[in-house]
PDB file of C-alpha atoms and ligand atoms in Angstrom:
ATOM      1  CA  MET A  19      -2.863  -5.845  -8.631  1.00 55.00           C
ATOM      2  CA  LYS A  20      -0.126  -5.139 -11.166  1.00 55.00           C
ATOM      3  CA  TRP A  21      -2.366  -6.212 -14.027  1.00 52.00           C
ATOM      4  CA  LEU A  22      -4.703  -3.243 -13.446  1.00 60.00           C
ATOM      5  CA  GLU A  23      -1.799  -0.845 -13.823  1.00 58.00           C
ATOM      6  CA  SER A  24      -1.621  -1.549 -17.544  1.00 59.00           C
ATOM      7  CA  ALA A  25      -4.662   0.746 -17.748  1.00 60.00           C
ATOM      8  CA  PRO A  26      -4.106   3.426 -15.069  1.00 65.00           C
ATOM      9  CA  HIS A  27      -7.292   5.336 -15.983  1.00 68.00           C
ATOM     10  CA  ARG A  28      -9.312   2.204 -15.177  1.00 72.00           C
ATOM     11  CA  TYR A  29      -7.286   1.263 -12.112  1.00 77.00           C
ATOM     12  CA  ASP A  30      -9.548   2.756  -9.402  1.00 82.00           C
ATOM     13  CA  ALA A  31     -12.786   1.341 -10.811  1.00 81.00           C
ATOM     14  CA  GLY A  32     -11.090  -2.018 -11.430  1.00 78.00           C
ATOM     15  CA  MET A  33      -9.814  -2.214  -7.854  1.00 81.00           C
ATOM     16  CA  ARG A  34     -13.258  -1.530  -6.417  1.00 83.00           C
ATOM     17  CA  LEU A  35     -14.781  -4.158  -8.696  1.00 79.00           C
ATOM     18  CA  ILE A  36     -12.431  -7.020  -7.986  1.00 78.00           C
ATOM     19  CA  THR A  37     -12.363  -6.400  -4.232  1.00 84.00           C
ATOM     20  CA  PHE A  38     -16.167  -5.954  -4.035  1.00 83.00           C
ATOM     21  CA  GLY A  39     -15.493  -2.518  -2.578  1.00 90.00           C
ATOM     22  CA  ALA A  40     -13.352  -3.868   0.298  1.00 93.00           C
ATOM     23  CA  VAL A  41     -10.414  -1.796  -0.886  1.00 93.00           C
ATOM     24  CA  GLU A  42     -12.175   1.361   0.348  1.00 96.00           C
ATOM     25  CA  PRO A  43     -12.402   0.575   4.096  1.00 98.00           C
ATOM     26  CA  MET A  44      -8.893  -0.870   3.881  1.00 97.00           C
ATOM     27  CA  ARG A  45      -7.553   2.399   2.479  1.00 97.00           C
ATOM     28  CA  ARG A  46      -9.461   4.464   5.055  1.00 98.00           C
ATOM     29  CA  GLU A  47      -8.010   2.367   7.868  1.00 98.00           C
ATOM     30  CA  ALA A  48      -4.486   2.772   6.448  1.00 98.00           C
ATOM     31  CA  ALA A  49      -4.876   6.553   6.157  1.00 98.00           C
ATOM     32  CA  SER A  50      -6.268   7.019   9.642  1.00 98.00           C
ATOM     33  CA  ARG A  51      -3.509   4.892  11.179  1.00 98.00           C
ATOM     34  CA  ALA A  52      -0.854   6.813   9.217  1.00 98.00           C
ATOM     35  CA  VAL A  53      -2.257  10.240  10.166  1.00 98.00           C
ATOM     36  CA  PRO A  54      -3.216  10.259  13.844  1.00 96.00           C
ATOM     37  CA  ARG A  55      -3.083  14.096  13.883  1.00 97.00           C
ATOM     38  CA  GLN A  56      -2.713  16.988  11.451  1.00 96.00           C
ATOM     39  CA  GLY A  57       0.713  17.933  10.171  1.00 96.00           C
ATOM     40  CA  VAL A  58       2.405  14.528  10.428  1.00 98.00           C
ATOM     41  CA  ARG A  59       5.012  13.845   7.791  1.00 98.00           C
ATOM     42  CA  VAL A  60       4.189  10.758   5.721  1.00 98.00           C
ATOM     43  CA  LEU A  61       6.100   8.825   3.066  1.00 98.00           C
ATOM     44  CA  GLU A  62       3.794   6.807   0.818  1.00 98.00           C
ATOM     45  CA  ILE A  63       5.511   4.054  -1.164  1.00 98.00           C
ATOM     46  CA  GLY A  64       3.819   3.047  -4.434  1.00 96.00           C
ATOM     47  CA  CYS A  65       1.182   5.784  -4.293  1.00 96.00           C
ATOM     48  CA  GLY A  66      -0.193   4.776  -7.716  1.00 93.00           C
ATOM     49  CA  THR A  67      -3.200   6.829  -8.807  1.00 93.00           C
ATOM     50  CA  GLY A  68      -3.255   8.592  -5.418  1.00 96.00           C
ATOM     51  CA  ALA A  69      -6.329   7.038  -3.775  1.00 95.00           C
ATOM     52  CA  VAL A  70      -4.622   6.729  -0.373  1.00 98.00           C
ATOM     53  CA  THR A  71      -2.600   9.890  -0.981  1.00 98.00           C
ATOM     54  CA  GLN A  72      -5.876  11.801  -1.305  1.00 97.00           C
ATOM     55  CA  LEU A  73      -7.035  10.489   2.081  1.00 98.00           C
ATOM     56  CA  LEU A  74      -3.698  11.443   3.673  1.00 98.00           C
ATOM     57  CA  VAL A  75      -3.901  14.940   2.193  1.00 98.00           C
ATOM     58  CA  ASP A  76      -7.530  15.308   3.344  1.00 97.00           C
ATOM     59  CA  LYS A  77      -6.345  14.512   6.867  1.00 97.00           C
ATOM     60  CA  LYS A  78      -3.863  17.407   6.565  1.00 97.00           C
ATOM     61  CA  ALA A  79      -0.689  15.319   6.510  1.00 98.00           C
ATOM     62  CA  ASP A  80       2.501  16.537   4.875  1.00 98.00           C
ATOM     63  CA  VAL A  81       2.951  13.851   2.200  1.00 98.00           C
ATOM     64  CA  VAL A  82       5.711  12.593  -0.071  1.00 98.00           C
ATOM     65  CA  GLY A  83       4.312  10.006  -2.502  1.00 98.00           C
ATOM     66  CA  ILE A  84       6.675   7.925  -4.617  1.00 98.00           C
ATOM     67  CA  ASP A  85       5.970   5.535  -7.461  1.00 96.00           C
ATOM     68  CA  GLU A  86       8.068   3.996 -10.208  1.00 95.00           C
ATOM     69  CA  ASN A  87       5.256   4.128 -12.796  1.00 92.00           C
ATOM     70  CA  PRO A  88       4.957   7.566 -14.447  1.00 94.00           C
ATOM     71  CA  GLU A  89       1.490   6.826 -15.850  1.00 91.00           C
ATOM     72  CA  MET A  90       0.096   5.969 -12.428  1.00 90.00           C
ATOM     73  CA  LEU A  91       1.728   9.135 -11.046  1.00 95.00           C
ATOM     74  CA  GLU A  92       0.096  11.178 -13.789  1.00 94.00           C
ATOM     75  CA  GLN A  93      -3.317   9.970 -12.594  1.00 91.00           C
ATOM     76  CA  ALA A  94      -2.335  10.872  -9.024  1.00 95.00           C
ATOM     77  CA  ALA A  95      -1.241  14.361 -10.098  1.00 96.00           C
ATOM     78  CA  THR A  96      -4.594  14.919 -11.842  1.00 95.00           C
ATOM     79  CA  ARG A  97      -6.545  13.654  -8.829  1.00 94.00           C
ATOM     80  CA  LEU A  98      -4.535  15.861  -6.464  1.00 96.00           C
ATOM     81  CA  ALA A  99      -4.284  18.937  -8.686  1.00 96.00           C
ATOM     82  CA  ASP A 100      -5.940  21.118  -6.025  1.00 95.00           C
ATOM     83  CA  ALA A 101      -3.688  19.990  -3.172  1.00 94.00           C
ATOM     84  CA  ASP A 102      -1.329  22.485  -1.559  1.00 93.00           C
ATOM     85  CA  SER A 103       2.071  21.935  -3.198  1.00 90.00           C
ATOM     86  CA  SER A 104       3.841  22.904   0.042  1.00 93.00           C
ATOM     87  CA  THR A 105       2.422  19.783   1.735  1.00 95.00           C
ATOM     88  CA  LEU A 106       2.377  17.295  -1.148  1.00 98.00           C
ATOM     89  CA  ARG A 107       5.218  16.043  -3.291  1.00 97.00           C
ATOM     90  CA  LEU A 108       4.817  13.260  -5.884  1.00 98.00           C
ATOM     91  CA  CYS A 109       8.062  11.733  -7.144  1.00 97.00           C
ATOM     92  CA  GLU A 110       8.886   9.157  -9.788  1.00 98.00           C
ATOM     93  CA  GLN A 111      11.150   6.946  -7.752  1.00 97.00           C
ATOM     94  CA  THR A 112      11.520   3.253  -7.006  1.00 97.00           C
ATOM     95  CA  ALA A 113      11.105   1.936  -3.496  1.00 97.00           C
ATOM     96  CA  SER A 114      14.666   0.632  -3.564  1.00 95.00           C
ATOM     97  CA  GLU A 115      15.828   4.266  -3.585  1.00 95.00           C
ATOM     98  CA  ILE A 116      14.062   5.297  -0.357  1.00 96.00           C
ATOM     99  CA  ASP A 117      17.313   5.168   1.584  1.00 92.00           C
ATOM    100  CA  ARG A 118      18.080   8.513  -0.118  1.00 94.00           C
ATOM    101  CA  PHE A 119      15.711  10.232   2.324  1.00 97.00           C
ATOM    102  CA  PRO A 120      17.312  11.430   5.563  1.00 97.00           C
ATOM    103  CA  ALA A 121      17.056   9.092   8.566  1.00 97.00           C
ATOM    104  CA  GLY A 122      14.262   9.916  11.025  1.00 97.00           C
ATOM    105  CA  GLU A 123      12.471  12.114   8.471  1.00 97.00           C
ATOM    106  CA  PHE A 124       8.925  10.684   8.707  1.00 98.00           C
ATOM    107  CA  ASP A 125       6.223  10.142  11.331  1.00 98.00           C
ATOM    108  CA  SER A 126       4.650   7.437   9.159  1.00 98.00           C
ATOM    109  CA  VAL A 127       5.582   5.279   6.213  1.00 98.00           C
ATOM    110  CA  VAL A 128       2.602   3.804   4.400  1.00 98.00           C
ATOM    111  CA  ALA A 129       2.324   1.408   1.463  1.00 98.00           C
ATOM    112  CA  SER A 130      -0.982   0.215   0.030  1.00 96.00           C
ATOM    113  CA  MET A 131      -1.015  -2.746  -2.364  1.00 92.00           C
ATOM    114  CA  ALA A 132       2.579  -2.023  -3.359  1.00 93.00           C
ATOM    115  CA  LEU A 133       4.691  -4.468  -1.332  1.00 95.00           C
ATOM    116  CA  SER A 134       2.944  -7.494  -2.872  1.00 92.00           C
ATOM    117  CA  GLU A 135       4.339  -6.386  -6.228  1.00 89.00           C
ATOM    118  CA  MET A 136       7.924  -6.585  -4.981  1.00 92.00           C
ATOM    119  CA  SER A 137      10.215  -9.581  -4.650  1.00 93.00           C
ATOM    120  CA  SER A 138      10.727 -10.752  -1.082  1.00 94.00           C
ATOM    121  CA  ALA A 139      14.317  -9.458  -1.236  1.00 96.00           C
ATOM    122  CA  GLU A 140      13.149  -5.982  -2.269  1.00 96.00           C
ATOM    123  CA  ARG A 141      10.435  -6.043   0.413  1.00 96.00           C
ATOM    124  CA  SER A 142      12.985  -6.927   3.031  1.00 97.00           C
ATOM    125  CA  PHE A 143      15.205  -4.032   1.933  1.00 97.00           C
ATOM    126  CA  VAL A 144      12.279  -1.588   1.808  1.00 98.00           C
ATOM    127  CA  LEU A 145      10.969  -2.581   5.252  1.00 98.00           C
ATOM    128  CA  ARG A 146      14.392  -2.158   6.842  1.00 97.00           C
ATOM    129  CA  ALA A 147      14.934   1.169   5.069  1.00 98.00           C
ATOM    130  CA  ALA A 148      11.481   2.311   6.255  1.00 98.00           C
ATOM    131  CA  GLY A 149      12.605   1.636   9.827  1.00 97.00           C
ATOM    132  CA  ARG A 150      15.555   3.994   9.364  1.00 97.00           C
ATOM    133  CA  LEU A 151      13.358   6.729   7.849  1.00 98.00           C
ATOM    134  CA  LEU A 152      10.907   6.734  10.745  1.00 98.00           C
ATOM    135  CA  LYS A 153      11.187   8.932  13.813  1.00 97.00           C
ATOM    136  CA  PRO A 154      11.561   6.829  17.003  1.00 95.00           C
ATOM    137  CA  THR A 155       7.799   7.159  17.649  1.00 95.00           C
ATOM    138  CA  GLY A 156       6.881   6.646  13.982  1.00 97.00           C
ATOM    139  CA  VAL A 157       4.614   3.971  12.528  1.00 98.00           C
ATOM    140  CA  LEU A 158       4.759   1.699   9.514  1.00 98.00           C
ATOM    141  CA  VAL A 159       1.316   1.108   7.980  1.00 98.00           C
ATOM    142  CA  LEU A 160       0.979  -1.646   5.388  1.00 98.00           C
ATOM    143  CA  ALA A 161      -2.213  -2.402   3.492  1.00 98.00           C
ATOM    144  CA  ASP A 162      -1.967  -5.327   1.107  1.00 95.00           C
ATOM    145  CA  GLU A 163      -3.134  -8.626  -0.301  1.00 92.00           C
ATOM    146  CA  VAL A 164      -2.260 -11.382   2.119  1.00 95.00           C
ATOM    147  CA  ARG A 165      -2.937 -15.084   2.640  1.00 90.00           C
ATOM    148  CA  PRO A 166      -5.825 -15.755   5.006  1.00 90.00           C
ATOM    149  CA  ARG A 167      -4.915 -17.452   8.284  1.00 82.00           C
ATOM    150  CA  ARG A 168      -8.051 -19.429   9.191  1.00 74.00           C
ATOM    151  CA  SER A 169      -9.065 -22.579   7.292  1.00 73.00           C
ATOM    152  CA  LEU A 170     -12.600 -21.352   6.532  1.00 73.00           C
ATOM    153  CA  SER A 171     -11.252 -18.013   5.262  1.00 71.00           C
ATOM    154  CA  ARG A 172      -8.718 -19.918   3.144  1.00 71.00           C
ATOM    155  CA  LEU A 173     -11.485 -21.981   1.591  1.00 74.00           C
ATOM    156  CA  LEU A 174     -13.679 -18.940   0.859  1.00 74.00           C
ATOM    157  CA  ALA A 175     -10.677 -17.016  -0.464  1.00 69.00           C
ATOM    158  CA  ALA A 176      -9.761 -19.927  -2.764  1.00 71.00           C
ATOM    159  CA  LEU A 177     -13.306 -19.951  -4.178  1.00 73.00           C
ATOM    160  CA  PHE A 178     -13.170 -16.179  -4.674  1.00 72.00           C
ATOM    161  CA  ARG A 179      -9.648 -16.223  -6.112  1.00 73.00           C
ATOM    162  CA  GLY A 180     -10.574 -18.459  -9.061  1.00 73.00           C
ATOM    163  CA  PRO A 181     -12.800 -15.881 -10.808  1.00 72.00           C
ATOM    164  CA  GLN A 182     -10.438 -13.069  -9.767  1.00 70.00           C
ATOM    165  CA  VAL A 183      -7.420 -14.770 -11.348  1.00 70.00           C
ATOM    166  CA  LEU A 184      -9.413 -15.584 -14.482  1.00 71.00           C
ATOM    167  CA  LEU A 185     -10.474 -11.943 -14.808  1.00 64.00           C
ATOM    168  CA  ALA A 186      -6.863 -10.826 -14.338  1.00 58.00           C
ATOM    169  CA  TRP A 187      -5.648 -13.138 -17.067  1.00 59.00           C
ATOM    170  CA  ILE A 188      -8.379 -12.026 -19.453  1.00 58.00           C
ATOM    171  CA  ILE A 189      -7.660  -8.322 -18.900  1.00 50.00           C
ATOM    172  CA  ALA A 190      -3.906  -8.221 -18.579  1.00 47.00           C
ATOM    173  CA  GLY A 191      -2.345 -11.658 -18.753  1.00 49.00           C
ATOM    174  CA  SER A 192      -0.904 -11.592 -15.224  1.00 51.00           C
ATOM    175  CA  VAL A 193      -1.978 -12.104 -11.608  1.00 60.00           C
ATOM    176  CA  SER A 194      -1.137 -10.692  -8.190  1.00 69.00           C
ATOM    177  CA  HIS A 195       0.822 -12.507  -5.479  1.00 83.00           C
ATOM    178  CA  PRO A 196      -0.586 -12.256  -1.948  1.00 91.00           C
ATOM    179  CA  ILE A 197       2.059 -12.002   0.783  1.00 95.00           C
ATOM    180  CA  ALA A 198       2.257 -15.210   2.831  1.00 94.00           C
ATOM    181  CA  ASP A 199       3.105 -13.687   6.235  1.00 96.00           C
ATOM    182  CA  LEU A 200       3.438  -9.908   6.207  1.00 97.00           C
ATOM    183  CA  GLY A 201       3.571  -9.689  10.018  1.00 97.00           C
ATOM    184  CA  ALA A 202       6.583 -12.024  10.116  1.00 98.00           C
ATOM    185  CA  GLU A 203       8.337  -9.958   7.435  1.00 98.00           C
ATOM    186  CA  MET A 204       7.713  -6.780   9.455  1.00 98.00           C
ATOM    187  CA  GLU A 205       9.091  -8.401  12.577  1.00 97.00           C
ATOM    188  CA  ALA A 206      12.156  -9.660  10.701  1.00 97.00           C
ATOM    189  CA  ALA A 207      12.774  -6.060   9.610  1.00 97.00           C
ATOM    190  CA  GLY A 208      12.741  -4.798  13.205  1.00 97.00           C
ATOM    191  CA  PHE A 209       9.082  -3.865  13.804  1.00 98.00           C
ATOM    192  CA  SER A 210       6.587  -4.971  16.421  1.00 97.00           C
ATOM    193  CA  VAL A 211       3.148  -5.434  14.908  1.00 98.00           C
ATOM    194  CA  THR A 212       0.730  -3.448  17.083  1.00 97.00           C
ATOM    195  CA  SER A 213      -2.487  -3.991  15.161  1.00 97.00           C
ATOM    196  CA  GLU A 214      -3.968  -5.895  12.261  1.00 97.00           C
ATOM    197  CA  ARG A 215      -7.362  -5.709  10.542  1.00 97.00           C
ATOM    198  CA  ARG A 216      -8.611  -7.834   7.651  1.00 96.00           C
ATOM    199  CA  TRP A 217     -11.299  -7.685   4.964  1.00 94.00           C
ATOM    200  CA  LEU A 218     -12.595  -9.877   2.133  1.00 90.00           C
ATOM    201  CA  PHE A 219     -12.234 -13.369   3.650  1.00 88.00           C
ATOM    202  CA  GLY A 220      -8.973 -12.287   5.253  1.00 91.00           C
ATOM    203  CA  THR A 221      -7.304 -11.561   1.902  1.00 91.00           C
ATOM    204  CA  LEU A 222      -6.828  -7.800   2.425  1.00 95.00           C
ATOM    205  CA  ALA A 223      -5.122  -6.532   5.555  1.00 97.00           C
ATOM    206  CA  VAL A 224      -3.810  -3.422   7.243  1.00 98.00           C
ATOM    207  CA  LEU A 225      -0.930  -4.051   9.632  1.00 98.00           C
ATOM    208  CA  VAL A 226       0.565  -1.339  11.795  1.00 98.00           C
ATOM    209  CA  GLY A 227       4.079  -1.643  13.170  1.00 98.00           C
ATOM    210  CA  GLU A 228       6.314   0.299  15.527  1.00 97.00           C
ATOM    211  CA  ARG A 229      10.067   0.035  15.631  1.00 92.00           C
ATOM    212  CA  SER A 230      11.095  -2.633  18.119  1.00 82.00           C
ATOM    213  CA  PRO A 231      13.172  -1.234  21.019  1.00 77.00           C
TER     214      PRO A 231
HETATM  215  C1  LIG B 325      -1.564  -1.964  -6.974  1.00 50.55           C
HETATM  216  S1  LIG B 325      -0.914  -0.353  -7.147  1.00 50.55           S
HETATM  217  C2  LIG B 325      -1.467   0.420  -5.631  1.00 50.55           C
HETATM  218  C3  LIG B 325      -1.591   1.901  -5.771  1.00 50.55           C
HETATM  219  C4  LIG B 325      -2.132   2.604  -4.536  1.00 50.55           C
HETATM  220  N1  LIG B 325      -1.180   2.566  -3.464  1.00 50.55           N
HETATM  221  C5  LIG B 325      -3.460   2.035  -4.121  1.00 50.55           C
HETATM  222  O1  LIG B 325      -3.591   1.554  -2.996  1.00 50.55           O
HETATM  223  O2  LIG B 325      -4.380   2.084  -4.942  1.00 50.55           O
HETATM  224  C6  LIG B 325       0.799  -0.593  -6.794  1.00 50.55           C
HETATM  225  C7  LIG B 325       1.641   0.622  -7.092  1.00 50.55           C
HETATM  226  O3  LIG B 325       2.926   0.383  -6.532  1.00 50.55           O
HETATM  227  C8  LIG B 325       3.889   0.792  -7.481  1.00 50.55           C
HETATM  228  N2  LIG B 325       5.118   0.031  -7.228  1.00 50.55           N
HETATM  229  C9  LIG B 325       5.254  -1.314  -7.260  1.00 50.55           C
HETATM  230  N3  LIG B 325       6.549  -1.646  -7.003  1.00 50.55           N
HETATM  231  C10 LIG B 325       7.200  -0.474  -6.807  1.00 50.55           C
HETATM  232  C11 LIG B 325       8.549  -0.154  -6.525  1.00 50.55           C
HETATM  233  N4  LIG B 325       9.461  -1.103  -6.358  1.00 50.55           N
HETATM  234  N5  LIG B 325       8.890   1.148  -6.393  1.00 50.55           N
HETATM  235  C12 LIG B 325       7.943   2.120  -6.539  1.00 50.55           C
HETATM  236  N6  LIG B 325       6.668   1.878  -6.827  1.00 50.55           N
HETATM  237  C13 LIG B 325       6.283   0.589  -6.956  1.00 50.55           C
HETATM  238  C14 LIG B 325       3.279   0.506  -8.828  1.00 50.55           C
HETATM  239  O4  LIG B 325       3.874   1.268  -9.842  1.00 50.55           O
HETATM  240  C15 LIG B 325       1.829   0.866  -8.574  1.00 50.55           C
HETATM  241  O5  LIG B 325       1.538   2.193  -8.904  1.00 50.55           O
END
C-alpha cells in the first residue's frame, strides 16, 4: 500500500476504505499471535503510523518499532504519545539494518503490510535476519497482501483488484504488489509455517512461523 504513504495523515482511513475494513481483523490477529502473554519483547518491521504497534502496546508487550519513513513514524509517535517510553521505542531504520540487533533478542518479530513493499531479495534477507533475532521459541508473524490460492478467490480478487488499482493510480500514481507465496518464502528462510488465516477473498493473510529445528 505504498501509494497511501504519500499522505501519512490519511493512511489509516485509506487502508480501512480500500480493504473494506478487513485490515482491522488482520491486524488484531497479527498482534495477538505476536503477543501471547504480557512482557514479550517484539520487533515490528515497517510500523508505519503505528496501528499494529498500538495493539502490541495495549497487550503490554515491550516493543521496538522500526520504519524507514520519518513521516509515517511521526504519525506513530503522535498516536503512541501516551505509551510508556520504557516499553516502546520507535526508530527510523530500514529493514535491511535489522541485523544490528543482537541475536536472540526478541520473542516475536512482526511485519504488517511492509514485506510486500520490499524486493524479493530484501525480503529474503529480512526473513533470514529475523530468524537470527528470534529466541529459539520465538515466532515470526507476517500480515500482508498475498495472492489468493483458490480459483474462485482468484476470480473475486481480480474483480476487486481492478477498482482498487484504479483508485491507487488516481490518488498516488502507483500500486501495491501482493506476495505470490509468502509461506514458501518463510520456509526458504528457515521457518515452519504453523498457522495461516486469510481475509478479503484470500488477498490479506497472517502467517505465523517458528524457526525450523
Ligand atoms: C503499508 S505501510 C504498513 C504500516 C503498518 N505496519 C500497518 O500495518 O498499517 C508499510 C510501511 O513499511 C515501511 N517500509 C517499507 N519498506 C521498508 C523497509 N525496507 N525498511 C523499513 N520500513 C519499510 C514503509 O515506510 C511503511 O511505513
